[in-house]
Short mmCIF file of C-alpha atoms in Angstrom, two decimals:
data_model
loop_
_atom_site.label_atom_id
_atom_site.label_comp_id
_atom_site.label_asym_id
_atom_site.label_seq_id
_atom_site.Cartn_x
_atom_site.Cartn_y
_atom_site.Cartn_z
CA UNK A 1 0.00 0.00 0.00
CA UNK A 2 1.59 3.24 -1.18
CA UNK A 3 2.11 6.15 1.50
CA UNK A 4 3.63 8.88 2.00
CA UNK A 5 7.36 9.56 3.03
CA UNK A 6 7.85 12.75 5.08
CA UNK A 7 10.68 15.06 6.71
CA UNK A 8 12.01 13.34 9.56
CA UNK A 9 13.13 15.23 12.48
CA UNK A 10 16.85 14.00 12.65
CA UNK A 11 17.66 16.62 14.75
CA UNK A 12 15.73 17.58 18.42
CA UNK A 13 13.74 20.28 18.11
CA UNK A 14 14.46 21.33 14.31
CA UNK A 15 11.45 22.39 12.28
CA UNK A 16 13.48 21.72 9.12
CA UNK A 17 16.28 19.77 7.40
CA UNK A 18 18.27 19.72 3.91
CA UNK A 19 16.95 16.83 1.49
CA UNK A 20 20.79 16.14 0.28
CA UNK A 21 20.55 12.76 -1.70
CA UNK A 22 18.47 10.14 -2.81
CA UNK A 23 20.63 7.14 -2.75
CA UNK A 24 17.80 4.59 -3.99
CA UNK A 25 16.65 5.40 -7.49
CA UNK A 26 12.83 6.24 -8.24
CA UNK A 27 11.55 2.60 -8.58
CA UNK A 28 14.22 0.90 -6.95
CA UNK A 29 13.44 -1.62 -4.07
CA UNK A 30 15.58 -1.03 -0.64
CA UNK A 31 15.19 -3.02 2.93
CA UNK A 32 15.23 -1.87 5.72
CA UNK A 33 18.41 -0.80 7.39
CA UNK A 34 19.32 0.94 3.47
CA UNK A 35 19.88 4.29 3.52
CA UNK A 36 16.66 5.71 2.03
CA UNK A 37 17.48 9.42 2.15
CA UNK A 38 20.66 11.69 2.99
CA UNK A 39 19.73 14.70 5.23
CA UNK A 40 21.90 17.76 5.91
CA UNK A 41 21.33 18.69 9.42
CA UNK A 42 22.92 21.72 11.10
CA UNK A 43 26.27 19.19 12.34
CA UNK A 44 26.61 16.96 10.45
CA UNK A 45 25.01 15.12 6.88
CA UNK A 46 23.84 12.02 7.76
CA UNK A 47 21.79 8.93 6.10
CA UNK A 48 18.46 8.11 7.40
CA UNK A 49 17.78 4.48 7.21
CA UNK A 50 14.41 3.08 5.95
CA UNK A 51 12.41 1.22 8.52
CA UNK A 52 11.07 -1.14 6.63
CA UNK A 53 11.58 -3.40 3.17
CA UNK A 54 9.88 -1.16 0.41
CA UNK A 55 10.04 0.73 -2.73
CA UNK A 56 10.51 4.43 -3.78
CA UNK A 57 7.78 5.26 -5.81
CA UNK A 58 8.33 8.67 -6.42
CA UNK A 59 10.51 11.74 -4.98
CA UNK A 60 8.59 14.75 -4.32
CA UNK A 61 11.46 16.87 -3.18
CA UNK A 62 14.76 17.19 -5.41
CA UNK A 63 18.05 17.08 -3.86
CA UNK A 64 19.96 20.25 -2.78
CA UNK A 65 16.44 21.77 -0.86
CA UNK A 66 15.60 22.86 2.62
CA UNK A 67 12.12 20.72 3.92
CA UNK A 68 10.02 21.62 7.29
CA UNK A 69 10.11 18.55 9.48
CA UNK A 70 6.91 16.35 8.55
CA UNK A 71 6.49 18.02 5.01
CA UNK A 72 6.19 14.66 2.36
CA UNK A 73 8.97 13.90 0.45
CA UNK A 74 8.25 11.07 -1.40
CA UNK A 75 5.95 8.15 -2.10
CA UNK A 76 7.01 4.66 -1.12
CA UNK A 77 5.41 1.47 -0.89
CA UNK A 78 5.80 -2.18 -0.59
CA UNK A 79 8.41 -4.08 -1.67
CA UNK A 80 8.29 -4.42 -5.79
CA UNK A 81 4.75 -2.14 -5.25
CA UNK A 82 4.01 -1.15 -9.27
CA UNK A 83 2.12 2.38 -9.49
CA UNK A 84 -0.61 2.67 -12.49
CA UNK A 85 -1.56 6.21 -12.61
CA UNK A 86 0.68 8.08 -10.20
CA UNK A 87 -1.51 11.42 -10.53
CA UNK A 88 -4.43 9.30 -9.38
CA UNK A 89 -2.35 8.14 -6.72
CA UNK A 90 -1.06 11.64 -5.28
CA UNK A 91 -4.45 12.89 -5.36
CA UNK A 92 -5.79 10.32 -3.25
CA UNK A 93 -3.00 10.92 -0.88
CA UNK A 94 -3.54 14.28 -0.73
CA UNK A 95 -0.64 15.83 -3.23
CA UNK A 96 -1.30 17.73 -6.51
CA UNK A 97 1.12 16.66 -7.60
CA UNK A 98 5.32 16.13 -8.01
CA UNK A 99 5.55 19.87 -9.16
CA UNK A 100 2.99 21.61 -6.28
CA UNK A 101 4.92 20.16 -2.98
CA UNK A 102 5.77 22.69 -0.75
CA UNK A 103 8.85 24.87 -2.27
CA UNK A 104 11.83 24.36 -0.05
CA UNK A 105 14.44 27.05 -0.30
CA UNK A 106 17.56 26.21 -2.02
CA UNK A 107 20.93 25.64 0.18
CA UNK A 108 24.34 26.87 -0.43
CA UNK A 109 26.40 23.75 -1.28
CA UNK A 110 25.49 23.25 -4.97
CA UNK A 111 23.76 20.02 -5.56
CA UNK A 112 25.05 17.47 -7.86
CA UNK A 113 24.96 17.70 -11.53
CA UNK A 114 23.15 15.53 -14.49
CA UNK A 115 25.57 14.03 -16.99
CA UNK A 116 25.73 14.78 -20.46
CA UNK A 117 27.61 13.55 -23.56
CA UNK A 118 29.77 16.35 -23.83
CA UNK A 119 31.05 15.69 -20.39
CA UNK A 120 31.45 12.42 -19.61
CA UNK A 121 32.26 9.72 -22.41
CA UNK A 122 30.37 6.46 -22.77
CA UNK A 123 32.93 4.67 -21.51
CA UNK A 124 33.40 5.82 -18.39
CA UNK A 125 30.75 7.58 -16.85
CA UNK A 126 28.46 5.44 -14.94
CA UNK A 127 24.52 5.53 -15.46
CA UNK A 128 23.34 8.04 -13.03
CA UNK A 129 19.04 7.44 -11.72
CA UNK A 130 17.41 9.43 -13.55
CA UNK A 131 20.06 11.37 -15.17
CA UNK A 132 21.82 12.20 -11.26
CA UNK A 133 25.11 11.37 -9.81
CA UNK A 134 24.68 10.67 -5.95
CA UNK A 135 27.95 12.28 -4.41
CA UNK A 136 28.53 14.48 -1.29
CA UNK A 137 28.95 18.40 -0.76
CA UNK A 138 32.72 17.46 -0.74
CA UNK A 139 33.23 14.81 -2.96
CA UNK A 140 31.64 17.82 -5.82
CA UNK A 141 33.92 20.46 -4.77
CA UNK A 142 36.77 18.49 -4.88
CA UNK A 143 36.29 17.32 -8.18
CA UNK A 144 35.73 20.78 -9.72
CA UNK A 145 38.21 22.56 -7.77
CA UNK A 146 40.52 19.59 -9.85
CA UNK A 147 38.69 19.55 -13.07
CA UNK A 148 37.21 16.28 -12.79
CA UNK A 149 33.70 15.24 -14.22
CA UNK A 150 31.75 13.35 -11.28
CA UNK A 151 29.92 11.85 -13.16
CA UNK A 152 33.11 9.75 -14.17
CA UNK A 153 34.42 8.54 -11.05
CA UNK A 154 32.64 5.12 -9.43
CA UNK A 155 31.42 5.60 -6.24
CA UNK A 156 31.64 3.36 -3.40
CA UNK A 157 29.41 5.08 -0.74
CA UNK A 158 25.96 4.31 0.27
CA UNK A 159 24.27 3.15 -3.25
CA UNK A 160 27.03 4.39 -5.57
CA UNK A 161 27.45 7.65 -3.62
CA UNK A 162 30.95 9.07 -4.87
CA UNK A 163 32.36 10.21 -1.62
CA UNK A 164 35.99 12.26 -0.62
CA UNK A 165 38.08 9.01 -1.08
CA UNK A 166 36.51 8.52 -4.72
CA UNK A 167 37.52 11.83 -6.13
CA UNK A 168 41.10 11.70 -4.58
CA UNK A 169 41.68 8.44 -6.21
CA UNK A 170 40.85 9.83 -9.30
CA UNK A 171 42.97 12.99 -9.25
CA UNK A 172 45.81 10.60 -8.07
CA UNK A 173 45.30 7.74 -10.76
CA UNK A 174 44.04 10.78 -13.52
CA UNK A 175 47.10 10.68 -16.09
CA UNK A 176 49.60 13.62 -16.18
CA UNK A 177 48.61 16.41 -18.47
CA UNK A 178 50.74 17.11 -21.63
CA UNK A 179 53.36 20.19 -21.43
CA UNK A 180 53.37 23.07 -23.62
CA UNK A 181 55.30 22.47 -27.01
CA UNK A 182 57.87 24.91 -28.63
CA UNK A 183 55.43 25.68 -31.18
CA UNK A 184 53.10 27.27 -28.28
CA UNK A 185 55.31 29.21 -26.21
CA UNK A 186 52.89 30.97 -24.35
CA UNK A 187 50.38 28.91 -23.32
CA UNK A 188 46.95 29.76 -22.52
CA UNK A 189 46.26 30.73 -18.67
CA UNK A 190 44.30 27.20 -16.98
CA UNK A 191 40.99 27.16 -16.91
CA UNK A 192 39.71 27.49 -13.46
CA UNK A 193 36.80 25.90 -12.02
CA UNK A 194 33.50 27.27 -11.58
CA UNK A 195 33.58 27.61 -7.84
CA UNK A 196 37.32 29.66 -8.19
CA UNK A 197 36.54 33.52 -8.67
CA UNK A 198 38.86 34.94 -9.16
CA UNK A 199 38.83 39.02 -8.70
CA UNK A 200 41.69 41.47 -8.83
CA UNK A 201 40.03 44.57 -6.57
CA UNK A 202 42.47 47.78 -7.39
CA UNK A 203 43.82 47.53 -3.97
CA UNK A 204 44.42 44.30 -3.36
CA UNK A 205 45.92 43.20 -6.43
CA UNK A 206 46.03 39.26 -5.40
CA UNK A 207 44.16 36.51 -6.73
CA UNK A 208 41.74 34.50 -4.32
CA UNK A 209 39.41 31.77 -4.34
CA UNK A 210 35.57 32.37 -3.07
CA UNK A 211 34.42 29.14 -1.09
CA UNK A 212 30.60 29.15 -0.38
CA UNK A 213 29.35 28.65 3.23
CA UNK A 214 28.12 25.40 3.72
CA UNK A 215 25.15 24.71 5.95
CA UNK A 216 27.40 23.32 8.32
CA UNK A 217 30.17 25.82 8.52
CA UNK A 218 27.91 28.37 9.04
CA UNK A 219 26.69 26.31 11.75
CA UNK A 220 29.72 25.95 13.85
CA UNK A 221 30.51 29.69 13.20
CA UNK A 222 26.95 30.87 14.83
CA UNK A 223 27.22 28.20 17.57
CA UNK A 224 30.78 29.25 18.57
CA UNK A 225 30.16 33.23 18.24
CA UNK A 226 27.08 32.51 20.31
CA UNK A 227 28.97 30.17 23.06
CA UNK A 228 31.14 33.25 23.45
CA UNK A 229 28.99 36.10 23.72
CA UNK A 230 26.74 33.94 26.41
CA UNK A 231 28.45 31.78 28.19
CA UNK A 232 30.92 33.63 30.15
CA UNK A 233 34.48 31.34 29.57
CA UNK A 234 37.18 31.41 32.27
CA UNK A 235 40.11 28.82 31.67
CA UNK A 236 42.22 26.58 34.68
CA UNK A 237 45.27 25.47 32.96
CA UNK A 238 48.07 23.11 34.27
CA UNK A 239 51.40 20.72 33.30
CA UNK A 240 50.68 17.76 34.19
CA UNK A 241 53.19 14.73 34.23
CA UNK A 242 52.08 11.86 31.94
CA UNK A 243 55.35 9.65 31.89
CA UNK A 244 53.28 6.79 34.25
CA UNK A 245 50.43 7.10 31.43
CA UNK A 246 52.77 6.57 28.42
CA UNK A 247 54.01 3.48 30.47
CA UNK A 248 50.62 2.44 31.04
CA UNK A 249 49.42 2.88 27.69
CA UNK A 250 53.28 1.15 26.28
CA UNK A 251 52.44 -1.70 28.67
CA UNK A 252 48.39 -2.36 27.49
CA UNK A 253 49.31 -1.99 24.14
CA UNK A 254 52.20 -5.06 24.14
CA UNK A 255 49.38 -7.51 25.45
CA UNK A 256 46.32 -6.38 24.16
CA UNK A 257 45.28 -6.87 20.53
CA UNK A 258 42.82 -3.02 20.95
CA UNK A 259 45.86 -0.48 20.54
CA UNK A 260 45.12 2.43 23.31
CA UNK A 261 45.51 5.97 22.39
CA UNK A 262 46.80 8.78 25.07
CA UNK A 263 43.57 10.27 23.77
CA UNK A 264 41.69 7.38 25.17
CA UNK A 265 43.42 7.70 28.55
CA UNK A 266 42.38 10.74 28.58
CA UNK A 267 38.84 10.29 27.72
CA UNK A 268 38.75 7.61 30.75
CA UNK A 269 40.57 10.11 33.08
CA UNK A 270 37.84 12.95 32.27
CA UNK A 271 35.19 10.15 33.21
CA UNK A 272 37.09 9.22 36.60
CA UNK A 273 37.37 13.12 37.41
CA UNK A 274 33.23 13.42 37.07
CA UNK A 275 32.75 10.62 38.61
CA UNK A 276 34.44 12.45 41.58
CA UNK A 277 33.62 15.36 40.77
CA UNK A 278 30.02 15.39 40.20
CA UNK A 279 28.85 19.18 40.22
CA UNK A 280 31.06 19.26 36.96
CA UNK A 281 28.91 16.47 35.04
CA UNK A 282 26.07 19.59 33.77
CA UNK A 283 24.97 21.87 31.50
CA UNK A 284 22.82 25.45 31.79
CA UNK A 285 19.69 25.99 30.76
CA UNK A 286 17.52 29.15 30.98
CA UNK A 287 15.51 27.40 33.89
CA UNK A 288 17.86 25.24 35.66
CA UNK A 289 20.76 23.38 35.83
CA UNK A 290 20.30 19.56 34.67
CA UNK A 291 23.15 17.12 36.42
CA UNK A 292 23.74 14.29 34.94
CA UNK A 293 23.92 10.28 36.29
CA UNK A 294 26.56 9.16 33.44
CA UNK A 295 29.33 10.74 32.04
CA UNK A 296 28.83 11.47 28.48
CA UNK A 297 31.73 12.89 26.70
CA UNK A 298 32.19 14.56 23.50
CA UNK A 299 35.29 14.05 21.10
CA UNK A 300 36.12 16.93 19.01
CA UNK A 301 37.08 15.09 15.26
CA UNK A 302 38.09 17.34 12.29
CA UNK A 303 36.68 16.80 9.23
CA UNK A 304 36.97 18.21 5.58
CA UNK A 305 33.30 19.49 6.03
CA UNK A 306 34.04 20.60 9.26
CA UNK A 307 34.67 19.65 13.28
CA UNK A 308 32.00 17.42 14.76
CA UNK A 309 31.54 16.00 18.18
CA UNK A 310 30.61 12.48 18.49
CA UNK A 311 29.38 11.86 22.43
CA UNK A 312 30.32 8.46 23.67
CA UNK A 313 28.10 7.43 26.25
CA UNK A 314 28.32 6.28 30.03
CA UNK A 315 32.10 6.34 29.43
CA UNK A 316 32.06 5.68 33.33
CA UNK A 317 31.35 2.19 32.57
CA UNK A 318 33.50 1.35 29.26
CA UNK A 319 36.37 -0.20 29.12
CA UNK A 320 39.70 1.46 27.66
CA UNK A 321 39.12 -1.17 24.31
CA UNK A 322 35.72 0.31 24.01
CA UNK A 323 36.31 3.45 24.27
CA UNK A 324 39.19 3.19 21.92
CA UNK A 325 36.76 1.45 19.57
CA UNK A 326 33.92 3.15 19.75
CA UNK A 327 36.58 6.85 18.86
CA UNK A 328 37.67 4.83 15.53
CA UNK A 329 33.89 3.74 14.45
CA UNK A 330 33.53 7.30 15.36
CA UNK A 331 35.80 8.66 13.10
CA UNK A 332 35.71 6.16 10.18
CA UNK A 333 31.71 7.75 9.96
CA UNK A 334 32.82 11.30 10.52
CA UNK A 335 35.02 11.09 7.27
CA UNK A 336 32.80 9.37 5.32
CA UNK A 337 29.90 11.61 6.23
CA UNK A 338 27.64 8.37 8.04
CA UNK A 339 27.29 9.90 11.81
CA UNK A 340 23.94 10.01 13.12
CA UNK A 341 22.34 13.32 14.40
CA UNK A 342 21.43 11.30 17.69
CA UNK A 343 25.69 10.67 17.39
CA UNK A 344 25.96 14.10 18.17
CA UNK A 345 23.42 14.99 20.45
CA UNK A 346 24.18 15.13 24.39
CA UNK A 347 27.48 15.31 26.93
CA UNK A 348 28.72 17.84 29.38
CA UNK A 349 32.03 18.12 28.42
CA UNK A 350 34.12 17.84 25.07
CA UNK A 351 37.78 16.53 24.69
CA UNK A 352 39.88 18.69 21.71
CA UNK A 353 43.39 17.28 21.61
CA UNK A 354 45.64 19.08 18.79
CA UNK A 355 48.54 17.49 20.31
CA UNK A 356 49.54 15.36 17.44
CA UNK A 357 50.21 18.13 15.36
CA UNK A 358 52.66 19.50 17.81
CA UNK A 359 50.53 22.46 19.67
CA UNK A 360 51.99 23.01 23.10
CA UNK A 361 48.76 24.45 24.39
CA UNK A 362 45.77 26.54 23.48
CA UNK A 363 42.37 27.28 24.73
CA UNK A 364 38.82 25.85 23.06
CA UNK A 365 35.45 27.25 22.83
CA UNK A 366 32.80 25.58 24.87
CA UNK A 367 30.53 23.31 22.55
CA UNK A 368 26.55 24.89 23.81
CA UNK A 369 25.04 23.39 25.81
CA UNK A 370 28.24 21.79 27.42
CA UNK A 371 29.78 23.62 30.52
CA UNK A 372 33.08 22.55 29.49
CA UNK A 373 35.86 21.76 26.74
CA UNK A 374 39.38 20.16 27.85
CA UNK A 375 42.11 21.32 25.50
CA UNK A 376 44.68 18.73 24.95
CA UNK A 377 48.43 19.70 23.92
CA UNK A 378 51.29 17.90 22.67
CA UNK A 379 54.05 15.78 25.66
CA UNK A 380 57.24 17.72 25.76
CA UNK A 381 60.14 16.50 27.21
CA UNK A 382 60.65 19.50 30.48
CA UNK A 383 62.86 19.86 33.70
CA UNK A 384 60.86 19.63 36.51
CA UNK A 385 61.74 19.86 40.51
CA UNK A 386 61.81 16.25 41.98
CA UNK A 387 60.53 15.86 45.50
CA UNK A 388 63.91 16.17 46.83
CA UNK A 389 64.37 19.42 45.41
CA UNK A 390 66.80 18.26 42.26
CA UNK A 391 65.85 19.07 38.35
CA UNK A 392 65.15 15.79 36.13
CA UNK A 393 63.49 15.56 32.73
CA UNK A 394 60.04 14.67 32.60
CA UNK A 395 57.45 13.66 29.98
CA UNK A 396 54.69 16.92 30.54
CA UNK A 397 51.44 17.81 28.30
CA UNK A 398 49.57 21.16 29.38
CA UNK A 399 45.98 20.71 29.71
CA UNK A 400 43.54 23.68 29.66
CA UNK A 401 40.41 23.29 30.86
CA UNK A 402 37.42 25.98 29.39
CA UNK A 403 34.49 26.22 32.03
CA UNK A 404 31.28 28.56 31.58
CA UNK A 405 30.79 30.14 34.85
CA UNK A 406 27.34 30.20 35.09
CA UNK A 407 27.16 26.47 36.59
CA UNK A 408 30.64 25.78 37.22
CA UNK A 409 32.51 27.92 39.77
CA UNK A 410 36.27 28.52 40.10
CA UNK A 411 36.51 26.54 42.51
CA UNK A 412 34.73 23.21 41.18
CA UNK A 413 36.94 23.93 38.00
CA UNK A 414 39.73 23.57 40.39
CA UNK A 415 38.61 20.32 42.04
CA UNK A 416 37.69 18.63 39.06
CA UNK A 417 41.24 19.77 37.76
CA UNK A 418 43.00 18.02 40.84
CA UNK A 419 40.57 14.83 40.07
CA UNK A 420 41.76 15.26 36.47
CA UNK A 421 45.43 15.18 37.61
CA UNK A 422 45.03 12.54 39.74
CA UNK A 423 43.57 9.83 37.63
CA UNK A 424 46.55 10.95 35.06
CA UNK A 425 49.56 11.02 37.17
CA UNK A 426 48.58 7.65 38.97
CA UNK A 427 46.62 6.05 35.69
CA UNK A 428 46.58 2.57 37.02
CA UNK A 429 43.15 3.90 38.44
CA UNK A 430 41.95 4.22 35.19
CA UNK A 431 41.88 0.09 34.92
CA UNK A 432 39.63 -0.58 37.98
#
């Protein structure tokens, strides 16, 4: 029985979402579990799984549009379902039809692009549905910004979605372009894509590429500006000594077939210091503070699209190999673009560790709601003063610690800081 499909709410509390992809073709069976739709949500772009075995009968909504939350979006219905009429069919359920569904208003990333003969040959470009190559925001800007048709690179995403790892193995395996001969000694300036502008102002005099906000982008940059205009930040920073972690961490790794990041110490160490520390596990709202009873945590992962936060949950109760797990599922989705919304919902407290590319130390912004973001810098080799008064070298990494002070106090900041210390200077703790 044909019904309708409509805007989901992937994200609490939205009222509306960007339709970004279709991966099943118009007619095209899918079970359930199959990623029926791709939805652009203010984090993250994520793939909505179909509940049930079924067809897709008929989009309403092209790609590339903002929806309201419940607004249809398509007709589906049972597996290998066969429509007659499909204008008697809207009508009965209530649509005019295809071309009258609500207008949605168009986004900035530009959607993907029908194939034609004069840009991809017949022997290479793969049959798009209904004249439409399913590929991500990213995967399309990379593969104009190097020249590349997309509709002649195979995808291996979701349904034949071309994703980031698609386009760079084309621009590495794409054969080297011919030089300029002596008969052409001045060759013609390179084409540049359509998304390079390039603009020579009077006085500026430098060339410069224009890259569109995405939906996401301008996300982060309104949540940020907004988490520091109204939460009022103060920072506790502090050296601690991490040579008994590194030995801890050496030592799991030789007899454990999970291989332990210092990042997933650290994770475990912010759990132990809530756990103590429980004033620290909550976030502000305009009526109250809510406390929490686990320790969610959120791990800042960079992304070509942008940073997202992941929240693993009751991190109080995992393991080290589960945590460590659960970070690399984590970020294996985050760069293929497959988190969930609910992945990024949630937590008190985010971990942002830029330590592997050598930062010393620097301070976050709080991720709203959270009431706090630990800043993670690289372990430098530093004298110290031993108990007995004499300088030795020690292995050191400078944590800073960003609280908002309406429901944290200096004070709990520096309890939860000694907590913090604690589990990470005697980290044997963080195995019971």
């Amino acid at each position: 029985m044909a019904e309708l499909l409509r805007m989901p709410e992937v994200a609490a509390g939205s009222t509306a979402a960007v339709l970004s992809g279709w991966p099943v073709p118009e007619g095209a069976s899918f079970h359930a579990g199959d990623a029926l739709m791709i939805v652009e949500t203010d984090k993250a772009e994520v793939d909505v799984p179909a509940t049930a075995d079924g067809t897709l009968i008929k989009a309403l909504v092209p790609t590339g549009t903002e929806v309201e939350v419940g607004s249809p979006i398509a007709v589906i219905g049972a597996p290998g379902e066969e429509v007659g009429d499909l204008d008697d069919l809207l009508s009965g359920l209530g649509i005019a039809g295809p071309t009258e569904a609500k207008p949605a208003v168009r986004r900035e990333v530009p959607e993907a692009e029908p194939t034609t003969e004069s840009t991809a040959s017949s022997d290479t470009a793969l049959p798009p549905a209904n004249g439409r190559i399913f590929s991500s925001p990213l995967a399309r800007r990379l593969a104009r910004e190097a020249g590349i048709d997309i509709g002649t690179i195979q995808g291996t995403g979701p349904g034949g979605r071309v994703v980031r790892d698609d386009v760079n193995a084309a621009i590495t395996n794409r054969p080297p372009q011919p030089a300029p001969t002596a008969d052409d000694p001045t060759p013609a300036a390179p084409s540049l894509p359509p998304s390079v502008s390039r603009s020579t102002p009077p006085s500026v005099g430098a060339a410069f590429e224009v890259v569109p906000h995405s939906r996401i982008r301008r996300a982060i940059a309104g949540r940020l500006a907004e988490s520091k205009q109204t939460a009022p930040h103060f920072y506790v920073k502090g050296q601690i000594r991490v040579g008994e972690l590194l030995a801890l961490r050496q030592q799991v790794n030789a007899d454990g077939e999970v291989k332990i990041s210092v990042n997933d110490l650290l994770i475990k160490a912010i759990a132990k210091a809530h756990a103590q520390v429980p004033e620290m596990n909550v976030i502000w709202t305009s009526d109250a503070v809510h406390r929490f009873h686990t320790v969610d945590v959120s791990v800042a992962i960079a992304t070509e699209g942008g940073l997202v936060t992941p929240v693993l949950r009751a991190v109080e109760s995992l393991s080290l190999s589960a945590i460590s797990a659960q970070v690399r599922a984590f970020s294996e989705q985050a760069r293929h673009g497959a988190l969930r919304q609910s992945d990024l919902e949630g937590g008190s407290i985010t971990i942002s560790n830029l330590g592997m590319y050598g930062v010393e130390e620097f301070s976050a912004i709080i991720n709203p709601p959270q009431a706090a973001i630990l800043a993670v810098g690289t372990t430098t080799r530093t004298p110290v003063v031993a108990e007995d008064g004499n300088l030795e070298a020690a292995d050191v990494m400078t944590l800073t610690l960003s609280a908002d002070h309406r429901p944290v106090d200096g004070a709990l900041a520096a309890r939860w800081f000694a907590a913090l210390r604690e589990s990470i200077e005697k980290p044997v703790r963080l195995l019971v």
